[in-house]
Short mmCIF file of C-alpha atoms and ligand atoms in Angstrom, two decimals:
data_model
loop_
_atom_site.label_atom_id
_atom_site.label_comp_id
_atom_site.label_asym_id
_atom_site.label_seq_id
_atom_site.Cartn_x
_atom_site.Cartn_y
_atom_site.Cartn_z
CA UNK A 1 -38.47 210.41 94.03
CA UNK A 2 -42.08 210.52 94.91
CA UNK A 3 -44.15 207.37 94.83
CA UNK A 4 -46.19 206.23 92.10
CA UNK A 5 -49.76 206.52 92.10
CA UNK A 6 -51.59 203.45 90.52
CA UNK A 7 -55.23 203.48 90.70
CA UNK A 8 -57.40 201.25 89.89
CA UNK A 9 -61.27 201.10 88.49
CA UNK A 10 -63.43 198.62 89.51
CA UNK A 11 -62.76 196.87 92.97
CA UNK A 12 -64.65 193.48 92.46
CA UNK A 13 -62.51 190.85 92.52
CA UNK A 14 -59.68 191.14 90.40
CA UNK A 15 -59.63 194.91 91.88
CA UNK A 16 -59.32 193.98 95.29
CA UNK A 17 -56.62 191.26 94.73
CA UNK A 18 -54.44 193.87 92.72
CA UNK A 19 -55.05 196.07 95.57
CA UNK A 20 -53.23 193.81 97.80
CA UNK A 21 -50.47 192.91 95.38
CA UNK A 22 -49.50 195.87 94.59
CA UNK A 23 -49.55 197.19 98.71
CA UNK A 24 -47.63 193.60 99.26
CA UNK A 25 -44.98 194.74 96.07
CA UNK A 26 -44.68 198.29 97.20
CA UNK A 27 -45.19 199.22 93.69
CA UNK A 28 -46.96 202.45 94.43
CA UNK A 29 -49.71 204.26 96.24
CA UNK A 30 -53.17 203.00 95.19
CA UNK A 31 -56.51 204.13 95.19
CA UNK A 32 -59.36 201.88 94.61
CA UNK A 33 -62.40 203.44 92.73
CA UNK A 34 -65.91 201.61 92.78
CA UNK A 35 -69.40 202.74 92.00
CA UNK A 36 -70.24 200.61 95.25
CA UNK A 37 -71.07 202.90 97.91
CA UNK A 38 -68.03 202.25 100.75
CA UNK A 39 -67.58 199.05 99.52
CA UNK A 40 -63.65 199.81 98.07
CA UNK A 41 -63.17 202.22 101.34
CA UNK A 42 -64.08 198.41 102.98
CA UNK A 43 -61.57 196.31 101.27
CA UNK A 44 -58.54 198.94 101.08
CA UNK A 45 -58.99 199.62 105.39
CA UNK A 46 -58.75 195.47 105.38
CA UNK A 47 -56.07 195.72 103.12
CA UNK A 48 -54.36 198.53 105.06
CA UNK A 49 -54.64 196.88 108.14
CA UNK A 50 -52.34 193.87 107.09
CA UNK A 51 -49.56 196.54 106.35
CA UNK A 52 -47.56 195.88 110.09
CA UNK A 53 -47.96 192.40 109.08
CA UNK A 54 -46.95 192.24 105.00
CA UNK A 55 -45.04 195.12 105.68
CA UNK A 56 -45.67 197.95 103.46
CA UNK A 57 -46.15 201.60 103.99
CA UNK A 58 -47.92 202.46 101.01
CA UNK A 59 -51.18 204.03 101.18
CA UNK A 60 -54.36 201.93 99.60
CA UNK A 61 -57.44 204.15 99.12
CA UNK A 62 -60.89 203.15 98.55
CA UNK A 63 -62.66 205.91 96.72
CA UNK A 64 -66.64 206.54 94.79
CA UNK A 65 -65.17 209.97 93.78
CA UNK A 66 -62.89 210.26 90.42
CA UNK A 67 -61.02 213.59 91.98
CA UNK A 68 -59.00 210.72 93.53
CA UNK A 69 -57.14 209.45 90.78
CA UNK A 70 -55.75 213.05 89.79
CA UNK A 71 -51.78 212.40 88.49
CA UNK A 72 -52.43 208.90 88.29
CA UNK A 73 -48.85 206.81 86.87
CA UNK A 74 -51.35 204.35 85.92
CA UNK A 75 -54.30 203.53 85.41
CA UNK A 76 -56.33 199.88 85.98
CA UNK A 77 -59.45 199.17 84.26
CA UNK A 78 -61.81 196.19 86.09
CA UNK A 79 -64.97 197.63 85.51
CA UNK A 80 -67.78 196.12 84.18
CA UNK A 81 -70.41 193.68 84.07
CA UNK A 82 -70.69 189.79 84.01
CA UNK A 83 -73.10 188.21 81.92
CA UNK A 84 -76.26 187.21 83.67
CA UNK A 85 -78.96 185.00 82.77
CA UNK A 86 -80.84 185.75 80.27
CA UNK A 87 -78.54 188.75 78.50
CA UNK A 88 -77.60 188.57 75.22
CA UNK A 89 -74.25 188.98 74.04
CA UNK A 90 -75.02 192.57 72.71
CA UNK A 91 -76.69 193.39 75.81
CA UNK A 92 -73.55 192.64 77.86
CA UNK A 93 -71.51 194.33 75.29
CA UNK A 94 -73.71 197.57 75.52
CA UNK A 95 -73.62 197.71 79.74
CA UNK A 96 -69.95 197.21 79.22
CA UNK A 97 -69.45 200.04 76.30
CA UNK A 98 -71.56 202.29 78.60
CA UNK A 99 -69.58 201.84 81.76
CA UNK A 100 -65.96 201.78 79.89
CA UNK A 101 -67.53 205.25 78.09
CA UNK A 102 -68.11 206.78 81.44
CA UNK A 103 -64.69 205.17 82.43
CA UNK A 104 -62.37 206.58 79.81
CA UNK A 105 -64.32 210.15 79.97
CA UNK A 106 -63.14 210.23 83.79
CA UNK A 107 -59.45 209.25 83.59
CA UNK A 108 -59.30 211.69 80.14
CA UNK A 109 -60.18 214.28 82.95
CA UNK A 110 -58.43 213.39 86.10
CA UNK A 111 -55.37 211.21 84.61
CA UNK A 112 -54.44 211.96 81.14
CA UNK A 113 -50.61 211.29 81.30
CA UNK A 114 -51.39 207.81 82.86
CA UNK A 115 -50.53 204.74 80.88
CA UNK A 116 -53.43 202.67 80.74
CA UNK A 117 -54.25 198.84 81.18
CA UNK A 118 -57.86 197.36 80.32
CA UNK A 119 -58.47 193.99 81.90
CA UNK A 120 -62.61 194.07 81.25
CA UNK A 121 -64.15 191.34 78.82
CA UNK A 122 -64.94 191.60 76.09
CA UNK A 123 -61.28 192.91 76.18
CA UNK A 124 -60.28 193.83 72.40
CA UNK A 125 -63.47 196.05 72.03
CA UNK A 126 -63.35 197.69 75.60
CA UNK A 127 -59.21 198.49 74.77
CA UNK A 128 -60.18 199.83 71.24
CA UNK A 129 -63.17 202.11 73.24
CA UNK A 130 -61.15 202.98 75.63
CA UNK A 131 -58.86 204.26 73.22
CA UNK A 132 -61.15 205.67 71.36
CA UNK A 133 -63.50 207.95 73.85
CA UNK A 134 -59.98 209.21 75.57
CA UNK A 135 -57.61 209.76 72.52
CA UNK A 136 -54.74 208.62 74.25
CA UNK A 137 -51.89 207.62 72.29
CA UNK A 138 -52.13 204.05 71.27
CA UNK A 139 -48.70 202.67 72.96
CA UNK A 140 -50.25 204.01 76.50
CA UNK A 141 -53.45 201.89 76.18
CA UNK A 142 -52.78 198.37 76.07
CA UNK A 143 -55.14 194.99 77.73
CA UNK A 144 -54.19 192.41 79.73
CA UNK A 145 -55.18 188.80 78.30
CA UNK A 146 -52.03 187.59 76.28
CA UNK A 147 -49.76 187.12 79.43
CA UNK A 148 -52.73 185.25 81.08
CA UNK A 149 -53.45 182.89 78.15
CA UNK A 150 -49.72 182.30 77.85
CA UNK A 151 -49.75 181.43 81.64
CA UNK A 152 -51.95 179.11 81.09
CA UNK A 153 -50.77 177.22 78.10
CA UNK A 154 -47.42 177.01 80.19
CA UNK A 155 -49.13 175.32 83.25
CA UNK A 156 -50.85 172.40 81.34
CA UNK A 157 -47.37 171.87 79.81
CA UNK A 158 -45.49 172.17 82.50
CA UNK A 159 -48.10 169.44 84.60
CA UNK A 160 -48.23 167.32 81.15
CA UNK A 161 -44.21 166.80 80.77
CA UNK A 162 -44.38 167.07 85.17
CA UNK A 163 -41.59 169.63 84.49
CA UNK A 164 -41.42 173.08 86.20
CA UNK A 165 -43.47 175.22 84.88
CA UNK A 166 -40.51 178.42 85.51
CA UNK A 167 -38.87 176.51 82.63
CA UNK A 168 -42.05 176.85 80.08
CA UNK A 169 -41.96 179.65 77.16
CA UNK A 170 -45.24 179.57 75.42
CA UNK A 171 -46.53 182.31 73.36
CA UNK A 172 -50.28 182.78 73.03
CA UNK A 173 -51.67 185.19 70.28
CA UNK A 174 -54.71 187.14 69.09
CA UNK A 175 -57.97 188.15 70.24
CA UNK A 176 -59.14 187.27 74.24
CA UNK A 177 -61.49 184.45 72.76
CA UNK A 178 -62.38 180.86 71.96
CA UNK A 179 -59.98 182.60 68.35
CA UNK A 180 -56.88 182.39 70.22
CA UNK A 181 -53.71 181.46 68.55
CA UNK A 182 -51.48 178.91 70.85
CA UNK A 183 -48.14 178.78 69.19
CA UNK A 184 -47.35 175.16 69.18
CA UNK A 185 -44.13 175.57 67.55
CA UNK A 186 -43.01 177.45 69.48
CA UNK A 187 -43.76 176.57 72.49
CA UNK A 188 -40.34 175.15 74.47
CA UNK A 189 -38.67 173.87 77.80
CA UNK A 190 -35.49 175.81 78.18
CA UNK A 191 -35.25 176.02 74.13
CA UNK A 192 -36.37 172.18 73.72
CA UNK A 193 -39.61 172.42 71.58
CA UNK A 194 -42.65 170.80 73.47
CA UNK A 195 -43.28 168.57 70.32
CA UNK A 196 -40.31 166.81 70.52
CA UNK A 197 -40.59 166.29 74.59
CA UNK A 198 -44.53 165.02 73.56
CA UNK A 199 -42.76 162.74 70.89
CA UNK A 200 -40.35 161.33 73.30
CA UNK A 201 -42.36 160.51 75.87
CA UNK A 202 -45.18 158.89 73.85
CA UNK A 203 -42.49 157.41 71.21
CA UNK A 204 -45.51 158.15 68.85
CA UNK A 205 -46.10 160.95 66.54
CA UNK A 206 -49.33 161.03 66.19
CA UNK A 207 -50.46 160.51 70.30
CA UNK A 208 -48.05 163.38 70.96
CA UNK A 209 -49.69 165.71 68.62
CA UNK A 210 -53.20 164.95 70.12
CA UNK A 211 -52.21 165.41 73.24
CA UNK A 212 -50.92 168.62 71.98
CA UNK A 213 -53.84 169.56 70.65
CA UNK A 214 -56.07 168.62 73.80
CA UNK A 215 -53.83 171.63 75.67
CA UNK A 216 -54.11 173.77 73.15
CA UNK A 217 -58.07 173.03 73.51
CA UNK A 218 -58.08 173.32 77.27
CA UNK A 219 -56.17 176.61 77.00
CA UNK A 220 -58.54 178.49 74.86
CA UNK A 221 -61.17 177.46 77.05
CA UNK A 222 -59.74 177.91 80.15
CA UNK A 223 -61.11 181.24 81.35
CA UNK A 224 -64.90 179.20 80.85
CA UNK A 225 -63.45 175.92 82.74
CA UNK A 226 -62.70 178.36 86.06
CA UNK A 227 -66.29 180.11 85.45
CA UNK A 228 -67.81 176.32 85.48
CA UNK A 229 -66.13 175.64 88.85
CA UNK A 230 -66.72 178.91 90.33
CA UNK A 231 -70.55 179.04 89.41
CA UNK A 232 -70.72 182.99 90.54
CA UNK A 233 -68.04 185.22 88.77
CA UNK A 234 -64.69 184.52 86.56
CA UNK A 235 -61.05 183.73 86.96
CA UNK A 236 -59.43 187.06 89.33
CA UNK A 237 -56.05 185.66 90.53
CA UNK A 238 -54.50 184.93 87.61
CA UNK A 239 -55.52 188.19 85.49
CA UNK A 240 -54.69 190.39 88.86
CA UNK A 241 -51.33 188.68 88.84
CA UNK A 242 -50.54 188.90 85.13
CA UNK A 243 -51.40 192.87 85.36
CA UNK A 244 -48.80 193.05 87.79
CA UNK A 245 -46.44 191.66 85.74
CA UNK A 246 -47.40 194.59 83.23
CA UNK A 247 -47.41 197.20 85.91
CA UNK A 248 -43.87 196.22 86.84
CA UNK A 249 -42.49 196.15 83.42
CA UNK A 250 -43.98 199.68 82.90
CA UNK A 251 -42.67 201.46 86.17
CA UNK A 252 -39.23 199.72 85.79
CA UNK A 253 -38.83 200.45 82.11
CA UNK A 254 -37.77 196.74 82.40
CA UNK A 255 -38.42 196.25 78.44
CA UNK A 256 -39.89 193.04 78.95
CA UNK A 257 -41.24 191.07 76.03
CA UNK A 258 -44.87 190.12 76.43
CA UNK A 259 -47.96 189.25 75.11
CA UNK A 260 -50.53 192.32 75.34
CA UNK A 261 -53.10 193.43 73.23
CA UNK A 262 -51.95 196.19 71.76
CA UNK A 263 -52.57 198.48 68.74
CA UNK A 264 -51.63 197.28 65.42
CA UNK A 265 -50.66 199.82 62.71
CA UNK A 266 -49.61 197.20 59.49
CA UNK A 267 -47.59 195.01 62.29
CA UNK A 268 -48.63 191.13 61.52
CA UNK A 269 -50.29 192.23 58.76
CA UNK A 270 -53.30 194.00 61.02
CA UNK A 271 -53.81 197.69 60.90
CA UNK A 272 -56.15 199.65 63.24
CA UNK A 273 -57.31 197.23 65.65
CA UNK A 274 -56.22 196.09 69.14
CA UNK A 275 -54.80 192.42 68.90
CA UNK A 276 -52.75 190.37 71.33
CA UNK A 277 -48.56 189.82 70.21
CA UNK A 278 -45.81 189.76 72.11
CA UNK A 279 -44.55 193.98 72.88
CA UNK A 280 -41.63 195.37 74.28
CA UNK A 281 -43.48 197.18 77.46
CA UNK A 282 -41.29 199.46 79.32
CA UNK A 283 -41.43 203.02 80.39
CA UNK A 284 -43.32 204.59 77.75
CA UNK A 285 -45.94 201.40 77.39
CA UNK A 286 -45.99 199.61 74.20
CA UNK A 287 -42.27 200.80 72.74
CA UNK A 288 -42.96 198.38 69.91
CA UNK A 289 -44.78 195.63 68.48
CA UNK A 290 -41.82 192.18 68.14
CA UNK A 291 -43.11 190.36 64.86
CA UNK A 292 -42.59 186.67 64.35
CA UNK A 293 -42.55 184.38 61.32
CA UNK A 294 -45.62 182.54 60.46
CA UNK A 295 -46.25 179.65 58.63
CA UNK A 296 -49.07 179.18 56.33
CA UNK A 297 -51.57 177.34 59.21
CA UNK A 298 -50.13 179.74 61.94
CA UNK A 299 -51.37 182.87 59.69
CA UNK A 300 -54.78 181.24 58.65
CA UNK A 301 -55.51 181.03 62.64
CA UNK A 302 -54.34 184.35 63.46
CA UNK A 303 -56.44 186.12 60.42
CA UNK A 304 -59.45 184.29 61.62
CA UNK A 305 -58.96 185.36 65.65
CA UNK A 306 -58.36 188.84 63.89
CA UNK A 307 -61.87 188.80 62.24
CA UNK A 308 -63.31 188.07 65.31
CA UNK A 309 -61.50 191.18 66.85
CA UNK A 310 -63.05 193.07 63.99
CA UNK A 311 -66.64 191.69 63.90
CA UNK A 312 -66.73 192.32 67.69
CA UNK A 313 -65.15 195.88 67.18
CA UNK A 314 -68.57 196.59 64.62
CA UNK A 315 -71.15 194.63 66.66
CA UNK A 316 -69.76 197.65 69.37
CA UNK A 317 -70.06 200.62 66.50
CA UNK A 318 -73.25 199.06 65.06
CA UNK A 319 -74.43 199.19 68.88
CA UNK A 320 -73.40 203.31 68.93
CA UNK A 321 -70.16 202.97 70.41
N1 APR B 1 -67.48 202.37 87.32
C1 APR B 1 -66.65 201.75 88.15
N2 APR B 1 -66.82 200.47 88.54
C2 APR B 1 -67.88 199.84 88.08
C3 APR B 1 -68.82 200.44 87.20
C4 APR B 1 -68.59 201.77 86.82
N3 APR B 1 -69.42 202.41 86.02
N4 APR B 1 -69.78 199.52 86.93
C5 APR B 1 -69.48 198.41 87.60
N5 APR B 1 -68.33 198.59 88.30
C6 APR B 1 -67.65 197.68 89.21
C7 APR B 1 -68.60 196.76 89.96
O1 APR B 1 -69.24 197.45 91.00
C8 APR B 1 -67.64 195.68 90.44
O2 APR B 1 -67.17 195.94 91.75
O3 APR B 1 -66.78 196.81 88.52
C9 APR B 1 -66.48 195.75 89.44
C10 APR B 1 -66.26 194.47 88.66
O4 APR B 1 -65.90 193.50 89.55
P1 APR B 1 -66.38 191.96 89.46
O5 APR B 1 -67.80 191.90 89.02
O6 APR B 1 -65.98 191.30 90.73
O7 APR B 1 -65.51 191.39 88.23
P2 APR B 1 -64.00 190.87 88.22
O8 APR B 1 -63.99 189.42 88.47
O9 APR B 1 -63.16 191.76 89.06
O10 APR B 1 -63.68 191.08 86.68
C11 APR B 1 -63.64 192.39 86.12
O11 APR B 1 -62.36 191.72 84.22
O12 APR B 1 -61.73 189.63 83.46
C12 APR B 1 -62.65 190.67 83.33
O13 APR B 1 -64.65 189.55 82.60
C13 APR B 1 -64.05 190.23 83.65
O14 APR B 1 -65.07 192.20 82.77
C14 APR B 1 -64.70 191.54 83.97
C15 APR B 1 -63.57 192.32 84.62
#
């Protein structure tokens, strides 16, 4: 069986540190596109050059020319912009509509049975543009943010109950925003729900759900918190990693259950937008939304992250896109 061809567009940081994961995985060839003159040709030789050491014999390819991808399995999208001083929000959402128009209008051409994953901010209107400009089926055009956000919630309860984090389950819906949906309830340790843990170890109701509620906090912001420390760019580990964790589910038809942001057609009561749930990803993508009971204040925070997925969606049309 021939290898698969991953490629991946935009080598900043999260680009480059996919690059390596997936050489150090063997999950495929890759090739590396930039608009950066040399600059992915740079980092995939570096890359490359580790290969007696990591041992791998894939090929990593930097590229400035789209011909590249042609046949491309799948399909990474880093591109973009961050905000810089002085740029309104609809300015950064315009450079970033422009550049994922370009984008999608290039792997429509070169790469049109890929399946596709969107990791640039803001996320749920760069998916549904993606989508959009290349007319790919939904279930092959999915973003990455849910399995990050989850990851997150897990590791500030894992270091608040000083448990192992491998033993966490928490669930994180809705859009990639300050909106985001933590599911408290039900968020477990091996099946044990978090609450009661929280109760047990404060013996008081009411200190356990604050300090629930200060994670919950801390998780939404989280992406910000690294952006504070870091003072030039955003979080790239963790998203590279979490794509992986898609990648792998897609070219091992593992039918893994995740949270994505995927297409919603009546699922959670949504239809037409992108929103993150937890999906069955496998071979073919997105084989199907998995829908969860609500309660009452569950729903009301999930409609309201939803609205912001939709007034973000027609800030982009209002702004021609
Ligand atoms: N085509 C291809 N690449 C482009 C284009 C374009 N038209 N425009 C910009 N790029 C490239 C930049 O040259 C840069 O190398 O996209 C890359 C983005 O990399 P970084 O700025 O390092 O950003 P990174 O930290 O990798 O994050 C990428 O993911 O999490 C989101 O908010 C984040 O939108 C950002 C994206």
């Amino acid at each position: 069986m021939p290898r698969k061809k991953i490629s991946i567009i935009g080598g900043g940081q999260i680009g480059g540190v996919l690059t390596q994961l997936i050489a150090q995985k063997q999950l495929g060839d890759v090739v590396l596109y930039d608009i950066i003159e040399d600059m992915p040709q740079g980092k995939c030789l570096d890359i490359a050059e580790a290969s007696r050491v990591d041992y791998f014999d894939i090929k990593v390819t930097g590229t400035n020319d789209y011909k590249e991808i042609d046949g491309s399995d799948i399909v990474i999208i880093t591109a973009g912009l961050p905000r810089k001083p002085g740029m309104s929000r609809d300015d950064l959402l315009t450079t970033n509509a422009q550049i994922m128009k370009t984008v999608a209008e290039n792997v429509k051409k070169h790469a049109p049975k890929s399946i596709v994953i969107v990791i640039s901010n803001p996320l749920d209107a760069m998916v549904t543009l993606f989508k959009n400009i290349s007319g790919f089926k939904a279930n092959k055009v999915i973003g990455q943010a849910g399995i990050l956000d989850s990851s997150r919630f897990a590791t500030f309860i894992a270091w608040e109950l000083d448990v192992s984090v491998k033993d966490i389950n928490a669930l994180v819906l809705g859009g990639h925003g300050d909106t985001m949906v933590p599911l408290v309830r039900y968020a477990n340790v091996n099946g044990i729900p978090v609450m009661e843990l929280l109760e047990r170890k404060y013996k008081d109701k009411a200190k356990a759900d604050e300090v629930m509620k200060a994670l919950v906090e801390r998780t939404k912001m989280a992406g910000g918190e690294v952006v504070k420390l870091l003072k030039t760019g955003s979080a790239f580990y963790s998203p590279a990693s979490s794509t992986i964790a898609m990648t792998e589910a897609i070219l091992y038809d593992e039918k893994r259950v995740l949270p994505v942001c995927a297409y919603l057609d009546g699922e959670f009561g949504v239809k037409g937008y992108y929103v993150g749930v937890p999906a069955v990803l496998g071979a073919n993508g997105v084989e199907r939304i998995v829908e969860l009971t609500l309660n009452d204040e569950e729903q009301a925070l999930l409609d309201n992250s939803v609205n912001a997925v939709k007034t973000l969606v027609e800030d982009m049309k209002r702004l021609g896109f």
